[in-house]
């Protein structure tokens, strides 16, 4: 149980285009999801907290207009990287907190974004 | 502000050795600590979750300990194998939230 999926697993796009990444909790409801970014050989950095039915909360230094987050249901959160540039190339990982469950997060497999 | 540090940053050992990875955190008011494994280019695999009321957790050859008062956790790997080669990350929630703050990671290489 407690499986989180991400789609796509890998995406390559041209500079200036927008890319949407989906994060789904497959067998549980998640009122809160988190989006992390990991640059090569670095640790994970939290980007934003996604709450179902309300606006996402962004960490300091993360542009909310560039990284659009939508948490439309208890099992789906999407991250859209708008007008992507090469410096946005990174590994994006989501996690989900099981509503009413233990105090832990379940992580997705990640999405590798490469912007040419 | 919670900060998490892991030592060593990299470790290379021969197969069969027992080893210890260290994690330290600055704010001891945590409700749990989690250890993860990350293979190159892959996502995270949860290894062990220690609640604040616990002192250690064991899973197979892995044993994680937690000392909240000193802000430290260790991950002990017994009889290391080449398949253990990966990056090991520890993470703790940011004060009063569910947001995880990750350590810098330890890159482990076990030589056959």
mmCIF file of C-alpha atoms in Angstrom:
data_model
loop_
_atom_site.group_PDB
_atom_site.id
_atom_site.type_symbol
_atom_site.label_atom_id
_atom_site.label_comp_id
_atom_site.label_asym_id
_atom_site.label_seq_id
_atom_site.Cartn_x
_atom_site.Cartn_y
_atom_site.Cartn_z
ATOM 1 C CA UNK A 1 0.000 0.000 0.000
ATOM 2 C CA UNK A 2 0.799 3.734 0.040
ATOM 3 C CA UNK A 3 2.124 3.925 -3.511
ATOM 4 C CA UNK A 4 2.803 7.233 -5.199
ATOM 5 C CA UNK A 5 3.317 7.475 -8.937
ATOM 6 C CA UNK A 6 4.637 10.242 -11.152
ATOM 7 C CA UNK A 7 4.129 10.829 -14.832
ATOM 8 C CA UNK A 8 6.102 11.219 -16.940
ATOM 9 C CA UNK A 9 9.231 9.620 -15.574
ATOM 10 C CA UNK A 10 11.393 11.497 -18.033
ATOM 11 C CA UNK A 11 10.743 14.489 -20.270
ATOM 12 C CA UNK A 12 12.868 16.490 -22.659
ATOM 13 C CA UNK A 13 11.557 19.798 -23.930
ATOM 14 C CA UNK A 14 12.661 22.908 -25.744
ATOM 15 C CA UNK A 15 13.375 26.118 -23.923
ATOM 16 C CA UNK A 16 10.263 28.271 -23.570
ATOM 17 C CA UNK A 17 7.747 25.451 -23.464
ATOM 18 C CA UNK A 18 5.674 24.381 -20.480
ATOM 19 C CA UNK A 19 5.823 20.957 -18.919
ATOM 20 C CA UNK A 20 3.252 19.318 -16.670
ATOM 21 C CA UNK A 21 4.206 16.644 -14.143
ATOM 22 C CA UNK A 22 1.571 14.558 -12.392
ATOM 23 C CA UNK A 23 1.780 13.061 -8.923
ATOM 24 C CA UNK A 24 -0.796 10.486 -7.912
ATOM 25 C CA UNK A 25 -1.440 8.589 -4.721
ATOM 26 C CA UNK A 26 -2.651 5.261 -6.056
ATOM 27 C CA UNK A 27 -4.270 3.598 -3.101
ATOM 28 C CA UNK A 28 -4.797 6.295 -0.519
ATOM 29 C CA UNK A 29 -6.053 9.819 -0.131
ATOM 30 C CA UNK A 30 -3.559 12.588 0.382
ATOM 31 C CA UNK A 31 -4.739 15.947 1.619
ATOM 32 C CA UNK A 32 -1.189 17.220 1.402
ATOM 33 C CA UNK A 33 1.431 16.612 -1.238
ATOM 34 C CA UNK A 34 4.918 18.028 -1.463
ATOM 35 C CA UNK A 35 7.119 18.876 -4.427
ATOM 36 C CA UNK A 36 10.896 18.616 -4.193
ATOM 37 C CA UNK A 37 13.669 19.443 -6.625
ATOM 38 C CA UNK A 38 17.046 17.777 -6.767
ATOM 39 C CA UNK A 39 19.931 19.161 -8.800
ATOM 40 C CA UNK A 40 22.755 16.808 -9.784
ATOM 41 C CA UNK A 41 24.787 15.578 -6.833
ATOM 42 C CA UNK A 42 22.743 17.646 -4.417
ATOM 43 C CA UNK A 43 20.105 16.760 -1.879
ATOM 44 C CA UNK A 44 16.373 17.288 -2.192
ATOM 45 C CA UNK A 45 15.037 20.777 -1.633
ATOM 46 C CA UNK A 46 11.396 21.389 -0.862
ATOM 47 C CA UNK A 47 9.726 23.632 -3.424
ATOM 48 C CA UNK A 48 6.134 23.798 -2.288
ATOM 49 C CA UNK A 49 3.374 22.228 -0.257
ATOM 50 C CA UNK A 50 0.254 21.326 -2.176
ATOM 51 C CA UNK A 51 -3.031 21.268 -0.280
ATOM 52 C CA UNK A 52 -6.163 19.784 -1.797
ATOM 53 C CA UNK A 53 -8.709 22.468 -2.567
ATOM 54 C CA UNK A 54 -6.514 25.418 -1.681
ATOM 55 C CA UNK A 55 -3.545 27.335 -2.985
ATOM 56 C CA UNK A 56 -0.100 25.841 -2.716
ATOM 57 C CA UNK A 57 2.429 27.223 -0.276
ATOM 58 C CA UNK A 58 5.801 27.955 -1.822
ATOM 59 C CA UNK A 59 9.186 27.936 -0.150
ATOM 60 C CA UNK A 60 11.302 31.031 -0.151
ATOM 61 C CA UNK A 61 12.976 31.634 -3.476
ATOM 62 C CA UNK A 62 10.570 29.484 -5.500
ATOM 63 C CA UNK A 63 8.603 31.441 -8.097
ATOM 64 C CA UNK A 64 4.937 30.570 -7.821
ATOM 65 C CA UNK A 65 4.170 31.940 -11.285
ATOM 66 C CA UNK A 66 6.820 29.724 -12.819
ATOM 67 C CA UNK A 67 5.992 26.546 -10.942
ATOM 68 C CA UNK A 68 2.219 26.229 -11.016
ATOM 69 C CA UNK A 69 0.760 23.677 -8.650
ATOM 70 C CA UNK A 70 -2.756 22.342 -8.758
ATOM 71 C CA UNK A 71 -4.136 19.859 -6.232
ATOM 72 C CA UNK A 72 -7.575 19.228 -7.676
ATOM 73 C CA UNK A 73 -8.380 15.984 -5.910
ATOM 74 C CA UNK A 74 -7.275 13.915 -2.944
ATOM 75 C CA UNK A 75 -5.186 11.711 -5.209
ATOM 76 C CA UNK A 76 -3.676 14.080 -7.762
ATOM 77 C CA UNK A 77 -1.351 17.038 -7.685
ATOM 78 C CA UNK A 78 0.229 18.560 -10.778
ATOM 79 C CA UNK A 79 3.317 20.703 -11.160
ATOM 80 C CA UNK A 80 3.590 22.780 -14.311
ATOM 81 C CA UNK A 81 6.942 24.309 -15.147
ATOM 82 C CA UNK A 82 6.056 27.296 -17.295
ATOM 83 C CA UNK A 83 8.387 28.732 -19.922
ATOM 84 C CA UNK A 84 11.042 26.237 -18.988
ATOM 85 C CA UNK A 85 14.710 27.136 -19.322
ATOM 86 C CA UNK A 86 17.836 24.969 -19.176
ATOM 87 C CA UNK A 87 18.426 25.963 -15.544
ATOM 88 C CA UNK A 88 15.098 24.305 -14.693
ATOM 89 C CA UNK A 89 16.558 20.953 -15.717
ATOM 90 C CA UNK A 90 16.378 18.853 -12.588
ATOM 91 C CA UNK A 91 14.902 15.815 -10.915
ATOM 92 C CA UNK A 92 11.448 16.596 -9.526
ATOM 93 C CA UNK A 93 10.063 14.335 -6.806
ATOM 94 C CA UNK A 94 6.676 14.487 -5.161
ATOM 95 C CA UNK A 95 5.531 13.003 -1.901
ATOM 96 C CA UNK A 96 2.165 12.511 -0.283
ATOM 97 C CA UNK A 97 1.036 12.537 3.298
ATOM 98 C CA UNK A 98 -1.560 9.907 4.096
ATOM 99 C CA UNK A 99 -4.600 11.654 5.521
ATOM 100 C CA UNK A 100 -5.072 10.410 9.058
ATOM 101 C CA UNK A 101 -2.094 8.117 8.722
ATOM 102 C CA UNK A 102 1.319 7.960 10.353
ATOM 103 C CA UNK A 103 3.494 11.028 10.333
ATOM 104 C CA UNK A 104 5.429 10.160 7.233
ATOM 105 C CA UNK A 105 5.510 10.930 3.566
ATOM 106 C CA UNK A 106 5.410 8.480 0.700
ATOM 107 C CA UNK A 107 7.619 9.438 -2.215
ATOM 108 C CA UNK A 108 7.088 9.115 -5.931
ATOM 109 C CA UNK A 109 9.763 7.753 -8.278
ATOM 110 C CA UNK A 110 10.647 11.187 -9.620
ATOM 111 C CA UNK A 111 10.582 12.916 -12.999
ATOM 112 C CA UNK A 112 13.757 13.827 -14.840
ATOM 113 C CA UNK A 113 13.274 17.114 -16.722
ATOM 114 C CA UNK A 114 15.794 18.172 -19.343
ATOM 115 C CA UNK A 115 15.304 21.536 -21.011
ATOM 116 C CA UNK A 116 17.297 22.038 -24.190
ATOM 117 C CA UNK B 1 15.552 26.755 11.192
ATOM 118 C CA UNK B 2 16.196 23.030 10.917
ATOM 119 C CA UNK B 3 19.465 22.020 9.295
ATOM 120 C CA UNK B 4 20.512 18.454 8.605
ATOM 121 C CA UNK B 5 24.071 17.330 8.033
ATOM 122 C CA UNK B 6 25.400 13.926 7.085
ATOM 123 C CA UNK B 7 28.893 12.588 7.584
ATOM 124 C CA UNK B 8 30.768 11.261 5.727
ATOM 125 C CA UNK B 9 29.809 12.695 2.358
ATOM 126 C CA UNK B 10 31.241 9.660 0.620
ATOM 127 C CA UNK B 11 32.405 6.260 1.739
ATOM 128 C CA UNK B 12 34.051 3.374 -0.044
ATOM 129 C CA UNK B 13 34.407 0.048 1.752
ATOM 130 C CA UNK B 14 35.194 -3.558 0.865
ATOM 131 C CA UNK B 15 32.367 -6.048 0.856
ATOM 132 C CA UNK B 16 31.539 -7.548 4.232
ATOM 133 C CA UNK B 17 32.396 -4.555 6.360
ATOM 134 C CA UNK B 18 30.050 -3.157 8.956
ATOM 135 C CA UNK B 19 29.606 0.576 8.604
ATOM 136 C CA UNK B 20 27.978 3.559 10.241
ATOM 137 C CA UNK B 21 26.464 6.575 8.568
ATOM 138 C CA UNK B 22 25.851 9.681 10.631
ATOM 139 C CA UNK B 23 23.108 12.290 10.544
ATOM 140 C CA UNK B 24 22.846 15.352 12.757
ATOM 141 C CA UNK B 25 20.086 17.927 13.035
ATOM 142 C CA UNK B 26 19.949 21.293 14.755
ATOM 143 C CA UNK B 27 16.376 21.369 16.080
ATOM 144 C CA UNK B 28 15.658 18.433 18.375
ATOM 145 C CA UNK B 29 11.907 19.088 18.427
ATOM 146 C CA UNK B 30 11.158 16.462 15.802
ATOM 147 C CA UNK B 31 8.423 13.843 15.758
ATOM 148 C CA UNK B 32 10.278 11.410 13.546
ATOM 149 C CA UNK B 33 13.371 10.858 11.445
ATOM 150 C CA UNK B 34 13.530 8.845 8.271
ATOM 151 C CA UNK B 35 16.363 7.209 6.373
ATOM 152 C CA UNK B 36 16.141 6.789 2.606
ATOM 153 C CA UNK B 37 18.154 5.142 -0.087
ATOM 154 C CA UNK B 38 18.530 6.670 -3.542
ATOM 155 C CA UNK B 39 20.067 4.848 -6.477
ATOM 156 C CA UNK B 40 21.583 6.982 -9.261
ATOM 157 C CA UNK B 41 18.890 8.674 -11.325
ATOM 158 C CA UNK B 42 16.124 7.088 -9.275
ATOM 159 C CA UNK B 43 13.613 8.140 -6.665
ATOM 160 C CA UNK B 44 13.694 7.494 -2.950
ATOM 161 C CA UNK B 45 13.247 4.204 -1.157
ATOM 162 C CA UNK B 46 12.254 4.480 2.480
ATOM 163 C CA UNK B 47 14.477 2.342 4.687
ATOM 164 C CA UNK B 48 13.566 3.103 8.267
ATOM 165 C CA UNK B 49 11.280 5.510 10.077
ATOM 166 C CA UNK B 50 11.988 6.259 13.734
ATOM 167 C CA UNK B 51 9.356 7.996 15.787
ATOM 168 C CA UNK B 52 10.507 10.528 18.374
ATOM 169 C CA UNK B 53 9.559 8.155 21.191
ATOM 170 C CA UNK B 54 11.771 5.394 19.814
ATOM 171 C CA UNK B 55 15.502 4.963 20.169
ATOM 172 C CA UNK B 56 16.064 2.573 17.292
ATOM 173 C CA UNK B 57 14.538 0.636 14.448
ATOM 174 C CA UNK B 58 15.795 -2.454 12.678
ATOM 175 C CA UNK B 59 15.145 -3.918 9.271
ATOM 176 C CA UNK B 60 17.278 -6.824 8.179
ATOM 177 C CA UNK B 61 20.908 -5.742 8.110
ATOM 178 C CA UNK B 62 19.961 -2.136 8.816
ATOM 179 C CA UNK B 63 19.678 -0.560 12.220
ATOM 180 C CA UNK B 64 18.914 3.100 12.798
ATOM 181 C CA UNK B 65 19.246 4.831 16.141
ATOM 182 C CA UNK B 66 17.944 8.184 17.281
ATOM 183 C CA UNK B 67 19.201 10.444 20.058
ATOM 184 C CA UNK B 68 16.930 13.473 20.017
ATOM 185 C CA UNK B 69 18.632 15.308 22.834
ATOM 186 C CA UNK B 70 21.950 15.373 21.027
ATOM 187 C CA UNK B 71 20.375 15.829 17.600
ATOM 188 C CA UNK B 72 21.899 12.701 16.097
ATOM 189 C CA UNK B 73 20.936 9.573 14.259
ATOM 190 C CA UNK B 74 23.073 6.753 12.932
ATOM 191 C CA UNK B 75 22.396 4.152 10.284
ATOM 192 C CA UNK B 76 24.292 0.941 10.847
ATOM 193 C CA UNK B 77 24.712 -1.430 7.919
ATOM 194 C CA UNK B 78 25.937 -4.892 8.797
ATOM 195 C CA UNK B 79 27.900 -7.112 6.441
ATOM 196 C CA UNK B 80 27.791 -4.645 3.561
ATOM 197 C CA UNK B 81 27.226 -5.926 0.019
ATOM 198 C CA UNK B 82 27.865 -4.368 -3.418
ATOM 199 C CA UNK B 83 24.094 -4.025 -3.780
ATOM 200 C CA UNK B 84 24.125 -1.596 -0.876
ATOM 201 C CA UNK B 85 25.954 0.937 -3.038
ATOM 202 C CA UNK B 86 23.738 4.020 -3.240
ATOM 203 C CA UNK B 87 23.246 7.427 -1.679
ATOM 204 C CA UNK B 88 21.734 7.385 1.788
ATOM 205 C CA UNK B 89 19.688 10.348 2.918
ATOM 206 C CA UNK B 90 18.252 11.189 6.285
ATOM 207 C CA UNK B 91 15.323 13.557 6.651
ATOM 208 C CA UNK B 92 13.500 15.220 9.512
ATOM 209 C CA UNK B 93 10.342 17.301 9.509
ATOM 210 C CA UNK B 94 10.754 21.046 9.697
ATOM 211 C CA UNK B 95 9.653 22.347 13.074
ATOM 212 C CA UNK B 96 5.924 21.889 13.581
ATOM 213 C CA UNK B 97 5.235 20.841 10.005
ATOM 214 C CA UNK B 98 5.209 17.810 7.757
ATOM 215 C CA UNK B 99 7.820 19.350 5.465
ATOM 216 C CA UNK B 100 10.929 17.207 5.274
ATOM 217 C CA UNK B 101 14.379 18.703 5.465
ATOM 218 C CA UNK B 102 16.893 16.413 3.836
ATOM 219 C CA UNK B 103 20.498 15.899 4.732
ATOM 220 C CA UNK B 104 23.299 16.265 2.260
ATOM 221 C CA UNK B 105 23.565 12.513 1.806
ATOM 222 C CA UNK B 106 26.299 9.899 2.053
ATOM 223 C CA UNK B 107 27.394 8.248 -1.198
ATOM 224 C CA UNK B 108 28.287 4.683 -0.363
ATOM 225 C CA UNK B 109 30.242 2.362 -2.587
ATOM 226 C CA UNK B 110 30.762 -1.243 -1.520
ATOM 227 C CA UNK B 111 33.534 -2.944 -3.453
ATOM 228 C CA UNK B 112 33.259 -6.603 -4.391
#
